Coordinates of C-alpha atoms and ligand atoms in Angstrom, one line a residue:
Chain R
M1 CA 263.0 204.6 -55.1
G2 CA 260.2 206.5 -56.8
L3 CA 259.2 209.9 -55.7
K4 CA 256.1 208.6 -53.8
A5 CA 258.2 206.2 -51.6
T6 CA 260.6 208.9 -50.8
A7 CA 258.1 211.3 -49.8
R8 CA 256.3 208.6 -47.9
K9 CA 259.4 207.7 -45.9
N10 CA 260.3 211.2 -44.8
A11 CA 256.7 211.7 -43.0
I12 CA 255.3 208.8 -41.7
H13 CA 252.1 209.7 -39.7
A14 CA 250.6 207.3 -36.8
L15 CA 247.3 207.4 -35.5
L16 CA 246.9 206.2 -32.1
V17 CA 243.6 204.4 -31.1
Y18 CA 243.1 203.4 -27.6
S19 CA 240.2 200.7 -27.7
G20 CA 239.6 200.2 -23.8
G21 CA 242.7 198.8 -22.0
C22 CA 244.0 200.2 -18.9
N23 CA 245.7 203.1 -20.3
G24 CA 249.0 201.8 -19.7
C25 CA 249.9 201.2 -23.2
D26 CA 248.3 204.3 -24.1
I27 CA 250.7 206.4 -22.0
E28 CA 253.7 204.6 -23.1
V29 CA 253.0 205.2 -27.0
V30 CA 252.5 208.8 -26.2
N31 CA 255.6 208.8 -24.2
A32 CA 257.5 207.3 -26.9
V33 CA 256.3 210.2 -29.1
F34 CA 256.4 213.1 -26.5
S35 CA 258.9 212.4 -24.2
P36 CA 262.2 213.9 -25.4
R37 CA 264.1 210.7 -23.9
Y38 CA 262.6 208.6 -26.6
D39 CA 261.4 211.1 -29.2
I40 CA 259.9 209.0 -31.8
E41 CA 260.2 211.8 -34.2
Q42 CA 263.8 211.4 -34.9
Y43 CA 262.8 208.6 -37.0
R44 CA 260.5 210.8 -38.9
I45 CA 257.5 209.4 -37.3
L46 CA 254.6 212.0 -36.4
L47 CA 251.6 211.4 -34.4
T48 CA 248.2 212.7 -36.2
W49 CA 244.9 212.5 -35.3
N50 CA 243.5 212.4 -38.7
P51 CA 243.0 209.0 -40.1
R52 CA 243.1 210.5 -43.7
E53 CA 246.7 211.3 -43.3
A54 CA 247.7 208.4 -41.2
D55 CA 249.9 205.5 -42.5
V56 CA 250.4 203.6 -39.3
L57 CA 247.7 202.6 -37.2
I58 CA 248.6 201.9 -33.6
V59 CA 245.9 200.1 -31.6
T60 CA 246.3 199.6 -27.9
G61 CA 243.7 197.8 -25.3
A62 CA 241.2 194.9 -25.6
I63 CA 238.5 196.1 -27.7
T64 CA 235.3 196.9 -26.2
W65 CA 231.6 197.1 -27.5
A66 CA 231.7 200.8 -27.8
M67 CA 235.1 200.8 -29.6
K68 CA 234.6 198.2 -32.2
E69 CA 232.8 199.8 -34.7
P70 CA 234.8 203.4 -34.7
L71 CA 238.0 201.2 -35.1
Q72 CA 236.5 199.5 -38.2
R73 CA 235.5 202.8 -39.4
I74 CA 238.9 204.3 -38.9
Y75 CA 240.5 201.2 -40.5
E76 CA 238.7 201.9 -43.6
L77 CA 239.3 205.6 -43.8
I78 CA 243.1 205.2 -43.7
P79 CA 244.4 205.1 -47.2
E80 CA 246.6 202.6 -48.8
P81 CA 249.3 201.5 -48.0
K82 CA 248.6 201.0 -44.3
A83 CA 250.4 199.4 -41.3
V84 CA 248.9 198.0 -38.3
L85 CA 250.6 197.9 -35.0
A86 CA 249.0 196.2 -32.1
V87 CA 250.5 197.4 -29.0
G88 CA 250.4 195.3 -25.5
S89 CA 249.1 192.0 -24.7
C90 CA 245.6 193.6 -24.7
A91 CA 245.5 193.8 -28.4
I92 CA 247.2 190.8 -29.0
N93 CA 245.4 188.1 -26.8
G94 CA 243.3 190.1 -24.1
C95 CA 245.4 190.3 -21.2
V96 CA 243.7 189.4 -18.0
F97 CA 240.6 190.8 -19.1
R98 CA 240.1 187.6 -21.5
N99 CA 242.1 185.2 -19.7
L100 CA 241.5 185.6 -16.5
V101 CA 237.8 185.3 -15.7
G102 CA 235.9 184.2 -12.8
D103 CA 232.6 182.4 -12.9
I104 CA 231.7 183.7 -16.4
K105 CA 234.1 181.4 -18.3
H106 CA 234.1 183.7 -21.0
N107 CA 233.9 187.9 -21.0
P108 CA 231.5 189.1 -23.6
E109 CA 232.6 192.7 -23.2
V110 CA 236.0 192.6 -24.9
F111 CA 236.7 191.5 -28.6
A112 CA 240.4 190.9 -28.3
P113 CA 242.3 189.6 -30.1
L114 CA 242.6 192.6 -32.6
E115 CA 243.3 190.2 -35.4
K116 CA 239.6 189.2 -35.4
I117 CA 238.6 192.4 -36.3
I118 CA 241.2 194.1 -38.6
P119 CA 244.5 192.8 -40.1
V120 CA 247.5 193.1 -38.0
D121 CA 250.9 193.5 -39.4
I122 CA 253.1 194.0 -36.3
K123 CA 252.8 192.9 -32.8
V124 CA 254.4 194.3 -29.8
P125 CA 254.0 192.2 -26.7
G126 CA 254.1 193.4 -23.2
C127 CA 251.8 194.8 -20.5
P128 CA 253.1 197.6 -21.4
P129 CA 255.6 197.3 -23.6
R130 CA 258.5 199.4 -23.1
P131 CA 258.6 202.6 -25.3
E132 CA 261.8 201.2 -26.9
D133 CA 260.2 198.2 -28.2
I134 CA 257.2 200.3 -29.6
I135 CA 259.7 202.5 -31.3
M136 CA 261.4 199.6 -32.6
A137 CA 258.2 198.1 -33.8
A138 CA 257.1 201.1 -35.7
V139 CA 260.6 201.4 -37.4
K140 CA 260.1 197.9 -38.5
G141 CA 256.9 198.8 -40.3
V142 CA 258.3 201.1 -42.5
P143 CA 259.6 198.6 -45.0
K144 CA 256.2 197.3 -45.6
L145 CA 255.2 201.0 -46.4
M146 CA 258.0 201.4 -48.8
A147 CA 257.4 198.2 -50.9
A148 CA 254.0 199.3 -51.8
P149 CA 254.0 201.0 -55.3
Chain C
M1 CA 220.7 221.3 -16.0
T2 CA 219.9 222.2 -12.6
E3 CA 216.8 221.1 -10.6
E4 CA 215.1 224.5 -10.6
Q5 CA 214.9 224.9 -14.3
P6 CA 212.2 223.1 -16.3
R7 CA 214.1 220.6 -18.6
E8 CA 212.9 222.0 -21.9
S9 CA 214.1 225.5 -21.4
V10 CA 217.8 224.3 -21.6
I11 CA 217.9 222.0 -24.4
V12 CA 219.6 223.9 -27.1
E13 CA 219.8 222.7 -31.0
K14 CA 223.4 223.1 -31.8
E15 CA 225.6 220.1 -30.7
L16 CA 229.2 219.8 -30.9
P17 CA 230.6 216.4 -30.5
L18 CA 233.9 215.6 -29.6
G19 CA 235.5 211.9 -29.8
P20 CA 235.7 209.1 -29.0
V21 CA 239.2 209.5 -30.6
H22 CA 240.1 213.1 -30.5
P23 CA 243.6 214.8 -29.9
A24 CA 242.3 216.7 -26.8
L25 CA 241.1 213.8 -25.1
L26 CA 243.5 210.9 -25.5
E27 CA 241.2 208.4 -23.9
P28 CA 238.1 207.3 -25.5
F29 CA 235.1 209.3 -24.2
R30 CA 232.8 211.3 -26.0
V31 CA 231.7 214.9 -24.9
R32 CA 228.8 216.6 -26.2
F33 CA 228.7 220.4 -26.1
F34 CA 225.4 222.0 -26.7
V35 CA 226.5 225.2 -27.9
N36 CA 224.9 228.7 -28.6
D37 CA 227.2 230.7 -30.6
E38 CA 230.5 229.4 -29.3
I39 CA 229.1 229.7 -25.9
V40 CA 228.8 226.2 -24.0
E41 CA 225.2 225.9 -22.6
D42 CA 225.2 222.4 -21.5
C43 CA 227.9 219.6 -21.5
E44 CA 227.8 216.1 -21.3
V45 CA 230.3 213.4 -21.1
I46 CA 229.6 210.0 -22.0
L47 CA 232.0 207.5 -20.3
S48 CA 231.3 203.9 -20.9
M49 CA 233.6 203.5 -23.9
P50 CA 236.2 201.4 -22.2
H51 CA 233.9 199.3 -20.4
R52 CA 235.6 195.8 -20.1
G53 CA 233.3 194.4 -17.3
I54 CA 235.7 194.3 -14.7
E55 CA 233.6 194.1 -11.6
R56 CA 231.9 191.0 -13.5
I57 CA 234.8 189.1 -14.3
L58 CA 236.3 189.6 -10.7
E59 CA 233.3 187.5 -9.5
G60 CA 234.5 184.0 -8.5
L61 CA 237.9 184.5 -8.4
P62 CA 240.5 183.3 -6.0
V63 CA 241.4 186.5 -3.9
E64 CA 245.2 186.3 -4.5
R65 CA 244.4 186.4 -8.3
A66 CA 242.2 189.3 -8.2
L67 CA 245.4 191.5 -7.7
L68 CA 246.3 190.9 -11.2
I69 CA 243.1 192.5 -12.5
T70 CA 242.5 195.2 -10.1
E71 CA 245.9 196.5 -10.8
R72 CA 244.9 196.6 -14.6
V73 CA 242.0 198.8 -13.7
C74 CA 244.1 201.7 -14.5
G75 CA 247.3 202.3 -15.8
I76 CA 248.1 205.5 -14.3
C77 CA 247.5 205.1 -10.8
S78 CA 247.8 201.1 -10.9
N79 CA 249.5 201.1 -7.2
S80 CA 246.5 202.8 -5.6
H81 CA 244.1 200.0 -6.9
A82 CA 246.4 197.3 -6.1
W83 CA 246.8 198.9 -2.7
N84 CA 243.2 199.5 -1.7
S85 CA 242.2 195.9 -3.0
V86 CA 244.6 194.5 -0.4
R87 CA 243.6 196.8 2.2
V88 CA 240.0 195.3 2.0
I89 CA 241.1 192.1 2.8
E90 CA 243.8 193.1 5.4
K91 CA 240.9 195.2 7.1
G92 CA 238.4 192.2 6.8
L93 CA 240.6 189.4 8.0
N94 CA 242.7 191.5 10.4
I95 CA 245.9 190.5 8.6
E96 CA 249.2 192.2 10.1
V97 CA 251.2 194.1 7.8
P98 CA 254.9 194.5 8.9
P99 CA 255.8 198.3 9.2
R100 CA 258.6 198.0 6.5
A101 CA 256.1 196.9 4.1
L102 CA 253.6 199.9 5.0
F103 CA 256.6 202.4 4.2
I104 CA 257.5 200.8 0.8
R105 CA 253.8 200.9 -0.2
V106 CA 253.8 204.6 0.6
I107 CA 256.8 205.1 -1.3
A108 CA 255.6 203.6 -4.4
Q109 CA 252.4 205.4 -3.9
E110 CA 253.7 208.7 -3.9
L111 CA 256.0 208.1 -6.6
Q112 CA 253.3 207.1 -8.8
R113 CA 251.2 210.2 -7.7
I114 CA 253.9 212.5 -8.7
A115 CA 254.1 210.6 -12.0
S116 CA 250.3 211.1 -12.5
H117 CA 250.4 214.7 -11.7
L118 CA 253.1 215.3 -14.2
I119 CA 251.0 213.7 -16.8
F120 CA 248.4 215.7 -16.0
I121 CA 250.3 219.0 -16.3
G122 CA 251.6 217.7 -19.7
H123 CA 248.4 216.9 -20.7
A124 CA 247.0 220.2 -19.8
M125 CA 249.6 222.1 -21.5
E126 CA 249.2 220.2 -24.7
V127 CA 245.5 220.9 -24.5
V128 CA 246.3 224.7 -23.9
G129 CA 248.6 224.6 -26.7
H130 CA 252.0 224.9 -25.2
E131 CA 254.0 221.8 -26.5
T132 CA 257.2 222.5 -25.1
F133 CA 256.0 222.5 -21.7
A134 CA 254.1 219.2 -22.3
M135 CA 257.4 217.5 -23.5
R136 CA 259.3 219.1 -20.4
A137 CA 256.6 217.5 -18.1
F138 CA 256.9 214.3 -19.8
L139 CA 260.9 214.3 -19.6
L140 CA 260.6 215.2 -15.9
R141 CA 258.2 212.4 -15.7
E142 CA 260.8 209.8 -17.0
E143 CA 262.9 209.8 -13.6
Y144 CA 259.8 208.6 -11.5
M145 CA 258.9 206.1 -14.1
D146 CA 262.6 204.8 -13.7
M147 CA 262.5 204.8 -9.9
L148 CA 259.2 202.7 -9.9
Y149 CA 261.0 200.4 -12.5
F150 CA 263.7 199.8 -10.1
I151 CA 261.4 199.2 -7.3
G152 CA 258.8 197.0 -9.1
G153 CA 260.4 195.8 -12.4
N154 CA 257.6 197.2 -14.5
R155 CA 257.3 201.0 -15.6
V156 CA 253.4 201.0 -15.5
H157 CA 252.4 198.0 -13.4
P158 CA 255.0 197.6 -10.7
A159 CA 252.7 195.4 -8.6
V160 CA 254.2 196.6 -5.3
P161 CA 251.5 195.4 -2.6
V162 CA 250.6 192.0 -2.1
I163 CA 248.2 190.4 0.5
G164 CA 250.2 190.9 3.9
G165 CA 253.0 193.2 2.7
V166 CA 254.9 193.8 -0.4
R167 CA 256.4 191.5 -3.0
P168 CA 259.7 190.4 -1.9
R169 CA 261.2 191.8 -5.1
C170 CA 260.2 195.2 -4.1
E171 CA 262.5 195.3 -1.1
I172 CA 264.3 198.6 -1.0
S173 CA 267.9 197.8 -0.7
D174 CA 270.5 200.6 0.6
S175 CA 272.0 201.1 -2.8
L176 CA 268.4 201.5 -4.4
K177 CA 267.7 203.9 -1.3
R178 CA 270.6 206.3 -2.3
V179 CA 269.6 206.0 -6.1
I180 CA 266.1 207.5 -5.2
L181 CA 267.3 209.9 -2.7
E182 CA 270.0 211.1 -5.6
T183 CA 267.2 211.3 -8.2
L184 CA 264.6 212.9 -6.1
E185 CA 267.5 215.6 -5.0
R186 CA 268.3 216.1 -8.9
S187 CA 264.6 216.1 -10.2
E188 CA 263.2 218.4 -7.5
R189 CA 265.6 221.1 -8.4
K190 CA 264.4 220.6 -11.9
L191 CA 260.6 220.6 -10.9
R192 CA 260.9 223.9 -9.0
N193 CA 262.5 225.4 -12.1
Y194 CA 259.8 224.0 -14.6
V195 CA 256.7 225.0 -12.1
G196 CA 258.1 228.2 -11.5
R197 CA 258.3 228.7 -15.2
V198 CA 254.8 227.5 -16.1
V199 CA 253.3 229.6 -13.3
A200 CA 255.0 232.8 -14.6
D201 CA 254.1 232.1 -18.1
P202 CA 251.5 234.8 -19.1
L203 CA 250.4 233.1 -22.1
V204 CA 249.6 229.7 -20.4
M205 CA 248.1 231.6 -17.2
G206 CA 245.8 233.8 -19.4
R207 CA 244.3 230.5 -20.8
L208 CA 243.7 229.2 -17.5
T209 CA 242.9 231.9 -15.1
G210 CA 239.3 232.6 -14.2
V211 CA 238.1 229.7 -16.6
G212 CA 235.9 227.2 -15.5
Y213 CA 235.0 228.3 -12.2
L214 CA 233.6 225.9 -9.5
S215 CA 232.6 227.1 -6.2
K216 CA 233.0 225.3 -2.9
E217 CA 229.3 224.7 -2.7
D218 CA 229.0 223.2 -6.1
A219 CA 232.1 221.0 -5.6
I220 CA 230.7 219.6 -2.3
R221 CA 226.9 219.2 -4.1
L222 CA 228.5 217.5 -7.2
H223 CA 230.8 215.4 -5.0
A224 CA 234.2 216.5 -6.5
V225 CA 237.0 214.7 -5.1
G226 CA 240.8 214.6 -4.7
P227 CA 242.8 217.8 -6.1
T228 CA 239.5 218.8 -8.3
A229 CA 237.7 219.6 -4.9
R230 CA 240.9 220.6 -3.2
A231 CA 241.4 223.6 -5.7
S232 CA 237.8 224.7 -4.9
G233 CA 238.5 225.0 -1.4
V234 CA 237.2 221.5 0.0
E235 CA 239.3 220.6 3.0
W236 CA 239.2 216.9 2.5
D237 CA 242.1 214.3 1.7
W238 CA 241.8 210.7 2.4
R239 CA 245.5 210.7 3.5
M240 CA 244.3 212.4 6.8
E241 CA 242.3 209.3 7.6
M242 CA 244.8 206.7 6.6
F243 CA 247.1 205.4 9.5
E244 CA 249.7 204.3 6.9
Y245 CA 250.4 207.9 6.4
K246 CA 250.3 209.0 10.4
P247 CA 254.2 208.9 10.8
F248 CA 254.9 211.5 8.0
T249 CA 254.7 215.2 8.3
Y250 CA 253.5 217.2 5.3
D251 CA 251.0 219.6 3.9
Y252 CA 247.7 219.6 2.3
V253 CA 247.4 221.7 -0.8
I254 CA 244.2 223.8 -0.6
L255 CA 243.1 226.5 -3.0
Y256 CA 240.5 228.6 -2.9
E257 CA 240.2 230.0 -6.5
G258 CA 238.4 227.2 -7.9
D259 CA 239.2 227.7 -11.7
N260 CA 241.4 225.9 -14.0
K261 CA 244.6 227.6 -12.9
A262 CA 244.1 226.5 -9.3
R263 CA 243.3 223.0 -10.3
V264 CA 246.8 223.1 -12.3
I265 CA 248.6 224.6 -9.5
A266 CA 246.8 222.4 -6.8
R267 CA 248.6 219.4 -8.6
A268 CA 252.1 221.0 -9.1
L269 CA 252.1 222.1 -5.5
E270 CA 251.3 218.5 -4.5
I271 CA 254.2 217.1 -6.2
F272 CA 256.6 218.7 -3.7
E273 CA 254.5 217.3 -0.8
C274 CA 254.9 214.0 -2.2
I275 CA 258.5 214.4 -2.5
K276 CA 258.7 215.3 1.3
I277 CA 256.8 212.3 2.0
V278 CA 259.2 210.0 0.0
R279 CA 262.3 211.4 1.7
Q280 CA 260.8 210.9 5.2
A281 CA 259.9 207.3 4.5
L282 CA 263.2 206.4 3.0
K283 CA 264.7 207.9 6.0
D284 CA 263.1 206.2 8.7
L285 CA 262.4 203.2 6.9
P286 CA 262.0 200.5 9.5
E287 CA 264.1 197.1 9.4
G288 CA 262.3 193.6 9.1
P289 CA 260.6 191.5 6.9
V290 CA 258.5 192.8 4.3
V291 CA 255.6 190.2 4.0
N292 CA 253.4 188.3 6.1
R293 CA 252.3 185.0 4.9
D294 CA 250.4 183.8 8.0
W295 CA 247.1 184.0 6.5
S296 CA 244.4 182.0 5.0
P297 CA 241.4 183.1 2.8
Q298 CA 238.3 182.2 4.4
R299 CA 234.8 183.6 4.9
M300 CA 234.7 187.4 5.2
K301 CA 231.9 189.8 5.4
F302 CA 231.3 192.9 3.0
T303 CA 234.4 195.1 3.7
D304 CA 235.3 198.5 1.8
S305 CA 238.2 200.5 2.2
Y306 CA 238.9 204.1 1.0
N307 CA 242.3 205.3 -0.6
E308 CA 243.5 208.6 -2.0
A309 CA 244.7 207.9 -5.7
P310 CA 246.4 210.7 -7.2
R311 CA 242.9 211.7 -8.6
G312 CA 240.9 211.4 -5.3
E313 CA 238.8 209.1 -3.3
L314 CA 239.0 205.7 -4.6
Y315 CA 236.7 202.9 -3.1
H316 CA 237.0 199.2 -3.3
S317 CA 234.7 196.8 -1.5
Y318 CA 234.2 192.9 -1.6
S319 CA 233.3 190.0 0.4
L320 CA 234.7 186.5 0.3
D321 CA 232.7 183.1 0.4
D322 CA 233.7 180.0 2.3
Y323 CA 236.5 179.0 -0.6
G324 CA 238.1 182.5 -0.2
K325 CA 236.5 183.5 -3.7
L326 CA 235.6 187.1 -4.3
R327 CA 232.0 187.9 -4.3
H328 CA 230.5 191.4 -5.1
Y329 CA 233.6 193.4 -6.0
K330 CA 232.6 197.1 -6.1
I331 CA 235.1 199.9 -7.6
R332 CA 234.3 203.4 -7.4
T333 CA 236.8 205.5 -9.2
P334 CA 237.4 209.2 -8.6
T335 CA 237.0 210.4 -11.9
I336 CA 233.5 209.2 -12.0
T337 CA 232.4 211.5 -9.2
S338 CA 234.6 214.6 -10.4
I339 CA 233.5 214.5 -14.1
H340 CA 230.0 215.9 -13.3
S341 CA 231.5 218.8 -11.5
V342 CA 233.6 219.7 -14.5
E343 CA 230.5 219.3 -16.6
F344 CA 229.0 221.8 -14.5
A345 CA 232.1 224.1 -14.7
A346 CA 232.6 223.9 -18.4
K347 CA 229.0 225.7 -18.8
G348 CA 229.2 229.5 -19.9
D349 CA 232.6 229.4 -21.3
H350 CA 234.0 229.2 -24.8
V351 CA 234.3 225.9 -26.6
T352 CA 237.9 226.1 -26.6
D353 CA 238.0 226.8 -22.9
A354 CA 235.8 224.1 -22.1
V355 CA 238.0 221.5 -23.7
V356 CA 240.7 222.6 -21.1
T357 CA 238.2 222.7 -18.4
I358 CA 237.3 218.9 -18.9
A359 CA 241.0 218.0 -19.1
S360 CA 241.5 220.1 -16.0
C361 CA 239.9 217.5 -13.6
D362 CA 242.5 215.0 -14.9
P363 CA 239.9 212.5 -16.4
C364 CA 241.3 208.8 -16.3
L365 CA 238.4 206.9 -17.8
A366 CA 239.8 203.3 -17.9
C367 CA 237.2 202.2 -15.3
C368 CA 233.6 202.9 -16.2
N369 CA 230.3 200.8 -15.7
R370 CA 227.4 203.4 -15.1
V371 CA 223.6 203.5 -15.5
E372 CA 222.4 204.8 -18.6
I373 CA 219.0 206.5 -19.0
I374 CA 217.5 208.0 -22.1
D375 CA 215.2 210.8 -22.0
E376 CA 212.2 210.1 -24.2
K377 CA 211.3 213.6 -24.8
S378 CA 214.6 214.8 -26.1
G379 CA 216.0 211.4 -26.9
R380 CA 219.3 212.5 -25.2
R381 CA 221.2 210.0 -23.0
R382 CA 223.0 210.4 -19.8
Q383 CA 225.1 208.6 -17.6
F384 CA 224.9 208.3 -13.9
T385 CA 227.4 207.6 -11.0
S386 CA 224.6 205.8 -9.1
M387 CA 220.8 205.0 -9.1
I388 CA 220.7 207.6 -6.4
E389 CA 221.7 210.2 -8.5
V390 CA 219.4 209.1 -11.1
I391 CA 216.6 209.0 -8.5
K392 CA 217.5 212.6 -7.3
K393 CA 217.8 214.1 -10.5
Y394 CA 214.5 212.6 -12.1
G395 CA 212.6 211.1 -9.0
W396 CA 211.3 207.6 -8.8
R397 CA 209.2 207.6 -11.8
R398 CA 211.9 207.5 -14.2
Ligands
SF4_1 S1 248.4 195.3 -22.1 FE1 248.6 195.8 -19.8 S2 249.2 197.8 -19.7 FE2 248.5 197.7 -21.9 S3 246.4 198.3 -21.9 FE3 246.4 196.1 -21.5 S4 246.4 195.8 -19.1 FE4 247.0 197.9 -19.8

């Protein structure tokens, strides 16, 4: 393993972008990081708020009009190599906001799934997924980062 | 921007935008501080980032399925949304709810209220900069999430209420009752210890005391609700009105300081009152069925219902057409009304303190659908709770 890969492996920075879901997934991700019971930092994954430092982008929520462009901009700002985690059924398929609509057959406010906007590497299903699942997914994203030159 | 002053005199040149993605905010909303040498002169919170059109997609759904969406309005106080949406139809069609179901709903609601207040304390401590306290709060919260998980099978969306009672899965058995009582016992001791240490910490309290003052008159005028208002001395809690809470004895936390410290402490003290309610509810849990299926969707005229969510007054209302489909669903969440009062309270403080003030009303913005108007002269946008507020502020002409 080269010097770069070793350095990367020892400090993986995750950026959380909440793009308009119900907050549940958001809290669970923060929980996975903050709560000493789960403590994602034991796997050397840290939460950051600076896209320039980030390696893993965690996206939760169905993508709304107002958050679509900031999300694309943030994705472009993150340097290569990067991994994208879609957490929660909102980001994966739009959850109830897309699939359970009344008279208007199609909800124009949400842009879910996330795949249509930025490429997704890992999907964590659940509404919301348990923190254990989120941690497992974040740890699975590491090999992809390592494989890059 | 008060009514007496001419608008031109308060527009300041320097603007400090925060968000939509920012560490102090967690949720996507934009705050614009108009600053004059570090002192906030005007502050504006832009809410409509997570607009998902919930009220629109609810239109025309069968009423039973609406519960899936109303619960997902907010992930922190999901039970109060679900509960309030079934209260509307129970009130409108006079559906009788078994007493055991009412008690279980109260238990779920109070457990979630504790979890929500602990998130708030954790978040406030994080914004203040004390990460150890923040992590402690999240650790304490885990026990309450576990209890919700035992009751409903999901940590965030336990889906306890259904129309006419609670889901049969959420029945509280004797063993679960014992588990909850034991956990409460254990965690109450920890909580007392934790809250005592937060309140005694001179660094944290130094950041909070006397900052972001909101007087009682302003709290009433700007329609602050919930703990934000109660920390300013407004003696109002929707639980006083709800018949579900009549069997329990507990206190309302009303503080008169009206600063950030009071807003943190009001929530911290409320946690212990919630524990009291859960204990009493478990002790006199009535026997009997948990759900009454004896109802059918039919025409219902416009009915509304208020509920005390963790953040304050929550309003749901809808009517049903002949086929039992939803019409005119309207939701008003507590943050929308409270946020204007903290906008007001943040003025005159340093920027760093203003961020704490914004966080201190416990903003939970997963639910926003507002009017937006653009001031033609300055090009600034403002969002309002209702048309009434627009009219009050700018007159009919705008
Ligand atoms: S997946 Fe479920 S919990 Fe997560 S943001 Fe969407 S509605 Fe909320």
